[in-house]
Coordinates of C-alpha atoms and ligand atoms in Angstrom, one line a residue:
M12 CA -5.5 -15.0 6.6
S13 CA -6.8 -15.3 3.3
S14 CA -9.2 -13.7 0.7
E15 CA -10.9 -17.2 -0.2
N16 CA -13.8 -15.2 1.1
T17 CA -14.0 -13.1 -1.3
G18 CA -14.4 -15.8 -4.1
R19 CA -11.8 -14.2 -6.0
S20 CA -8.8 -16.3 -6.8
A21 CA -5.3 -15.0 -6.1
L22 CA -3.5 -12.5 -7.7
L23 CA -0.7 -11.7 -5.3
E24 CA 0.4 -14.5 -2.1
V25 CA 2.7 -12.7 0.5
S26 CA 3.4 -15.2 3.1
D27 CA 5.4 -14.9 6.2
L28 CA 7.2 -11.3 4.7
K29 CA 10.0 -10.2 6.8
M30 CA 12.7 -7.0 6.1
H31 CA 15.2 -6.6 8.5
F32 CA 17.6 -3.7 8.0
P33 CA 21.3 -4.2 9.7
I34 CA 22.5 -1.3 11.6
K35 CA 26.0 -0.9 10.9
K36 CA 28.6 0.9 13.3
G37 CA 32.7 1.8 13.9
V38 CA 35.2 2.1 10.8
F39 CA 34.7 -1.9 10.2
S40 CA 30.6 -1.3 9.6
K41 CA 30.3 -3.8 12.3
T42 CA 26.1 -4.9 12.3
V43 CA 25.1 -4.1 15.6
G44 CA 22.0 -4.5 15.8
W45 CA 19.2 -4.9 13.2
V46 CA 15.6 -2.7 12.6
Q47 CA 12.4 -5.2 12.3
A48 CA 10.9 -3.1 9.6
V49 CA 8.4 -6.1 8.9
D50 CA 7.5 -9.2 10.6
G51 CA 5.9 -11.9 9.4
V52 CA 3.5 -10.7 7.2
S53 CA 1.2 -12.8 5.2
F54 CA -1.5 -11.9 2.8
E55 CA -3.0 -12.4 -0.5
V56 CA -4.6 -10.0 -3.4
G57 CA -7.4 -11.3 -5.4
E58 CA -7.8 -10.2 -9.4
G59 CA -9.7 -6.7 -9.3
E60 CA -9.3 -6.4 -5.2
T61 CA -7.7 -3.5 -3.4
L62 CA -6.3 -4.2 -0.1
G63 CA -6.0 -1.2 1.7
L64 CA -2.9 -1.7 4.1
V65 CA -2.8 1.3 6.8
G66 CA -0.8 2.6 9.8
E67 CA 1.0 5.1 11.3
S68 CA 4.1 6.2 9.9
G69 CA 7.5 3.9 10.7
C70 CA 4.8 0.8 11.0
G71 CA 6.5 -1.4 7.4
K72 CA 3.5 -0.4 5.2
T73 CA 5.5 0.6 2.7
T74 CA 8.7 -1.5 3.1
V75 CA 5.9 -4.4 2.4
G76 CA 5.4 -2.6 -0.6
R77 CA 8.7 -2.0 -2.0
S78 CA 9.4 -5.8 -1.0
I79 CA 6.7 -7.2 -3.0
L80 CA 7.5 -5.3 -6.3
R81 CA 11.9 -6.2 -5.6
L82 CA 12.8 -3.3 -5.4
I83 CA 14.5 -4.3 -2.0
E84 CA 15.4 -7.8 -1.7
P85 CA 13.3 -9.2 1.8
T86 CA 14.8 -11.3 4.1
A87 CA 12.7 -13.8 4.7
G88 CA 9.2 -15.3 3.4
T89 CA 7.7 -15.1 0.1
V90 CA 6.0 -13.7 -2.9
H91 CA 4.2 -15.2 -5.9
F92 CA 2.8 -13.7 -8.3
E93 CA 0.4 -15.6 -10.7
G94 CA 1.5 -18.4 -9.0
K95 CA 4.8 -17.8 -9.6
D96 CA 7.9 -17.5 -6.7
V97 CA 9.1 -13.6 -7.7
A98 CA 12.1 -14.3 -6.0
Q99 CA 13.6 -16.8 -8.1
M100 CA 12.3 -14.6 -11.5
R101 CA 15.3 -13.9 -14.0
G102 CA 15.4 -12.6 -17.1
K103 CA 12.8 -12.4 -19.4
E104 CA 10.7 -13.6 -16.6
L105 CA 11.6 -10.8 -14.3
R106 CA 11.5 -8.0 -16.8
R107 CA 7.3 -9.2 -17.6
M108 CA 6.7 -9.3 -13.9
R109 CA 8.1 -5.7 -13.9
R110 CA 5.6 -5.1 -16.6
R111 CA 2.7 -6.3 -14.7
M112 CA 3.3 -4.9 -11.1
Q113 CA 3.9 -1.5 -10.8
I114 CA 3.8 1.0 -8.4
I115 CA 2.1 4.7 -8.0
F116 CA 4.5 7.0 -5.7
Q117 CA 3.1 9.4 -2.8
D118 CA 4.6 12.7 -4.1
P119 CA 4.2 13.2 -7.5
Y120 CA 6.6 15.8 -7.8
S121 CA 9.9 14.0 -6.5
S122 CA 8.8 10.8 -8.8
L123 CA 8.8 12.5 -11.7
N124 CA 11.9 13.9 -13.7
P125 CA 11.2 17.4 -14.1
R126 CA 13.5 17.6 -16.7
M127 CA 11.1 15.7 -18.6
T128 CA 8.6 16.2 -21.0
V129 CA 4.8 14.7 -20.2
E130 CA 4.9 12.6 -23.2
S131 CA 8.6 11.2 -22.4
I132 CA 7.7 10.4 -18.9
V133 CA 4.4 8.3 -19.7
G134 CA 6.4 6.6 -22.9
E135 CA 9.7 6.0 -21.3
A136 CA 8.0 2.2 -20.3
L137 CA 6.7 2.2 -23.6
T138 CA 10.4 2.5 -25.3
I139 CA 11.8 0.4 -23.2
H140 CA 9.7 -2.6 -23.0
G141 CA 10.2 -2.6 -27.3
I142 CA 6.4 -1.4 -27.2
A143 CA 5.9 1.6 -29.1
Q144 CA 8.3 4.0 -30.8
G145 CA 8.0 7.3 -32.5
E146 CA 4.1 8.3 -33.7
E147 CA 2.8 5.0 -32.3
R148 CA 4.4 6.2 -29.2
R149 CA 3.0 9.3 -28.7
Q150 CA -0.5 8.0 -30.1
R151 CA -0.1 5.7 -27.1
V152 CA 0.5 8.2 -24.9
R153 CA -2.2 10.2 -25.9
E154 CA -4.6 8.0 -25.0
L155 CA -3.2 7.5 -21.9
L156 CA -3.5 11.0 -20.7
E157 CA -7.5 11.1 -21.6
K158 CA -7.9 7.8 -19.9
V159 CA -6.4 9.8 -16.4
G160 CA -8.4 13.2 -17.0
L161 CA -5.7 15.3 -19.0
S162 CA -5.3 15.7 -22.9
K163 CA -2.9 16.0 -25.1
R164 CA -2.6 19.4 -25.4
H165 CA -0.1 18.1 -21.4
L166 CA 2.5 16.2 -24.1
N167 CA 5.1 18.4 -24.0
R168 CA 4.7 20.2 -20.5
Y169 CA 6.7 19.6 -17.5
P170 CA 5.8 18.7 -14.2
H171 CA 5.9 21.8 -12.8
E172 CA 3.8 23.1 -14.6
F173 CA 0.6 20.9 -13.1
S174 CA -1.3 20.7 -9.8
G175 CA -0.4 18.3 -7.6
G176 CA -3.9 16.3 -8.1
Q177 CA -2.8 16.6 -12.2
R178 CA 0.6 15.6 -11.6
Q179 CA -0.8 11.9 -10.1
R180 CA -2.7 11.5 -12.8
I181 CA 0.3 11.9 -14.4
G182 CA 2.4 9.3 -12.4
I183 CA -1.1 6.5 -12.4
A184 CA -0.6 7.0 -16.2
R185 CA 3.2 6.4 -16.5
A186 CA 1.7 3.1 -14.2
I187 CA -0.9 1.7 -17.0
A188 CA 1.1 2.5 -19.4
L189 CA 2.0 -1.3 -19.5
E190 CA -1.3 -2.3 -19.1
P191 CA -0.5 -3.9 -15.5
R192 CA -2.1 -6.2 -13.5
F193 CA -1.3 -4.8 -10.2
I194 CA 0.0 -2.2 -8.5
V195 CA 1.3 -0.5 -5.2
C196 CA -0.4 2.7 -4.5
D197 CA 2.1 3.6 -2.0
E198 CA 0.0 6.8 -0.1
A199 CA -0.6 8.3 -3.3
V200 CA -2.7 10.3 -2.2
S201 CA -1.7 11.5 0.8
A202 CA 0.0 14.4 -0.2
L203 CA -3.3 15.4 -2.0
D204 CA -6.1 18.3 -1.1
V205 CA -9.1 16.1 0.4
S206 CA -11.2 17.3 -2.5
I207 CA -8.4 16.1 -4.9
Q208 CA -7.8 12.7 -3.1
A209 CA -11.8 11.6 -3.8
Q210 CA -11.4 12.6 -7.2
I211 CA -8.2 10.4 -8.1
I212 CA -9.1 8.1 -5.7
N213 CA -12.4 8.0 -8.2
L214 CA -9.9 7.9 -10.8
L215 CA -8.7 5.0 -9.0
I216 CA -11.6 2.9 -9.0
E217 CA -12.8 3.6 -12.6
L218 CA -9.6 2.5 -14.1
Q219 CA -9.9 -0.8 -11.5
R220 CA -13.4 -1.8 -13.3
E221 CA -12.1 -0.8 -16.9
M222 CA -8.4 -2.9 -16.6
N223 CA -9.6 -5.4 -14.1
L224 CA -6.6 -4.0 -11.9
S225 CA -5.8 -5.0 -8.6
Y226 CA -4.2 -2.6 -6.3
L227 CA -2.4 -2.4 -3.1
F228 CA -3.8 0.9 -1.8
I229 CA -1.1 2.1 1.3
A230 CA -1.9 4.9 3.9
H231 CA -1.6 6.3 7.3
D232 CA -5.4 7.5 7.1
L233 CA -8.1 4.4 7.8
A234 CA -10.5 7.4 6.5
V235 CA -8.7 7.4 3.1
V236 CA -9.0 3.4 2.1
E237 CA -12.8 3.1 3.2
H238 CA -13.7 4.0 -0.2
I239 CA -11.6 2.0 -2.2
S240 CA -10.8 -0.8 -0.4
T241 CA -12.3 -4.6 -0.4
R242 CA -10.5 -5.7 2.4
V243 CA -8.2 -3.6 4.7
A244 CA -5.2 -4.6 6.6
V245 CA -4.2 -2.5 9.8
M246 CA -0.3 -2.7 10.2
Y247 CA 1.4 -1.8 13.7
L248 CA 5.0 -2.2 14.0
G249 CA 6.2 -4.6 11.1
E250 CA 3.2 -6.9 12.2
I251 CA -0.4 -6.8 10.9
V252 CA -2.9 -7.0 13.7
E253 CA -6.3 -6.9 12.2
M254 CA -7.4 -7.8 8.8
A255 CA -11.3 -8.1 7.5
S256 CA -13.3 -6.9 4.7
S257 CA -13.6 -3.2 4.3
R258 CA -17.7 -3.4 6.2
D259 CA -16.5 -5.7 9.1
L260 CA -13.9 -3.9 9.6
Y261 CA -15.6 -0.5 9.6
E262 CA -18.5 -1.7 11.3
S263 CA -17.2 -3.7 14.1
P264 CA -13.3 -3.3 14.5
T265 CA -11.5 -5.7 17.0
H266 CA -8.4 -4.7 17.7
P267 CA -7.9 -2.1 19.9
Y268 CA -5.1 -0.7 17.9
T269 CA -8.1 -0.3 14.8
R270 CA -10.5 0.6 17.6
C271 CA -8.2 3.2 18.3
L272 CA -7.5 4.9 14.9
M273 CA -11.4 4.3 13.9
S274 CA -12.6 6.6 17.1
A275 CA -10.0 9.1 15.3
I276 CA -12.0 9.7 12.0
P277 CA -14.0 12.9 12.2
V278 CA -18.2 11.8 11.6
P279 CA -19.4 14.5 8.6
D280 CA -22.7 15.3 11.2
P281 CA -20.9 17.9 13.7
T282 CA -24.4 16.8 15.9
A283 CA -23.2 13.1 16.1
K284 CA -21.4 12.1 19.6
K285 CA -18.8 9.8 18.7
D286 CA -16.4 9.4 21.8
R287 CA -12.8 9.7 20.7
I288 CA -9.9 7.0 22.1
V289 CA -6.7 9.0 21.9
L290 CA -4.0 6.9 21.3
E291 CA -0.8 7.4 24.3
G292 CA 2.9 7.9 22.6
D293 CA 4.3 7.2 19.8
V294 CA 4.9 4.1 17.8
P295 CA 7.8 2.5 19.8
S296 CA 11.1 1.4 17.5
P297 CA 10.9 -1.6 15.1
I298 CA 15.2 -2.1 16.6
N299 CA 13.7 -3.3 19.6
P300 CA 10.1 -3.5 19.6
P301 CA 8.3 -4.4 22.8
S302 CA 7.6 -8.3 24.3
G303 CA 4.9 -10.4 23.8
C304 CA 2.0 -8.3 21.9
H305 CA 4.1 -4.7 20.4
F306 CA 0.9 -2.8 20.7
H307 CA 1.2 -3.8 25.1
T308 CA 2.4 -0.2 25.6
R309 CA 0.2 2.1 23.9
C310 CA -2.9 -0.1 24.5
P311 CA -5.5 0.8 26.9
I312 CA -6.8 -2.2 28.2
A313 CA -2.9 -4.0 28.0
Q314 CA -2.8 -6.6 30.4
D315 CA 0.3 -8.8 32.0
R316 CA -0.3 -11.6 29.5
C317 CA -0.3 -9.1 27.0
R318 CA 3.4 -8.4 27.9
Q319 CA 4.6 -11.9 27.8
E320 CA 3.1 -13.4 25.5
A321 CA 2.2 -12.6 21.3
P322 CA -0.8 -12.9 20.3
P323 CA -1.7 -14.8 17.7
Q324 CA -3.8 -14.2 14.7
V325 CA -7.7 -15.7 15.4
E326 CA -10.9 -15.9 13.2
V327 CA -12.7 -13.5 14.9
G328 CA -15.5 -13.5 12.4
S329 CA -16.0 -14.9 8.8
G330 CA -13.0 -13.4 6.9
H331 CA -12.2 -11.0 10.0
W332 CA -8.9 -11.7 11.7
A333 CA -7.6 -10.2 14.9
A334 CA -4.1 -10.7 16.4
C335 CA -5.2 -9.9 20.5
H336 CA -5.8 -12.0 23.5
F337 CA -8.6 -9.5 24.3
P338 CA -10.9 -8.9 21.1
E339 CA -14.0 -8.5 23.8
D340 CA -12.6 -6.4 26.1
P341 CA -14.8 -2.7 25.6
I342 CA -12.3 0.1 25.8
S343 CA -13.7 2.9 28.2
Ligands
SF4_5 FE1 -4.1 -4.5 24.0 FE2 -3.4 -6.9 24.9 FE3 -5.0 -7.0 22.6 FE4 -2.2 -6.3 22.7 S1 -2.8 -8.5 23.3 S2 -3.7 -5.3 21.4 S3 -2.2 -5.6 24.5 S4 -5.7 -5.8 24.5

């Protein structure tokens, strides 16, 4: 599934990525099974593009983000950044990659050291990478704070003195300090109030335009990613089940799982009627995923074939991919 229809060149290429965690038991820590957190995920992110990655909790989306950055080593598959295999990077090249790829975490409070001032938090990477020290670093941090809507008044304050939205702005200032090209936004707005979410999303969009950034924007809510994403990929139990341009996905969702998620998005007009499709049950365990199509245990239109055969990814429209045997069937 590629981004070639967007007309952008790929900055990041993820191919057949797998992350299986061993389950150990007993005094000898014997491996008794595997958690298939991510099971063959492929996508591209173009220059200046945002790919939204959506799915319920436990579907593997955060693991995808962390594997890309090599915060965890994937079990299989490849990640190419700027044309180079991330797994093969060593020494200088790896350090350079770490500057160019950054992450913004979900919980800005626990991801910011409570004993460090804002100046130290945002400026730390500038020191580590030998970019700026002393007064020069202070000046750079001031500029970064202004970029994210804070000011020099905040330099000597500590994380607990800020609201959730402001703390996330500090996290963003830290992420852009090294002038990256690509940022994983890992549930970056999920812990915030709706009005603050919109402000942070608008800030990310502004920074993207200004710095030509690319984002992998991870969220569990389709409504949140709509405004920021160029394309959206929907994940279910370690796999991408649908991927399309943002417009195509919201106008004509194809996979039954996407259709269920879409029907749960609240409509602002209280008089407008919307048929909500209730998604029964929880996401099954990734230790022993259901046979055939992983979604068959919850799919409202599942048939016998779905329990036996895993559906392949099929292009259902230009640049619009879905993995379902019966994408045309209505859900009543
Ligand atoms: Fe539902 Fe079958 Fe399509 Fe899976 S393949 S989403 S079970 S209809």
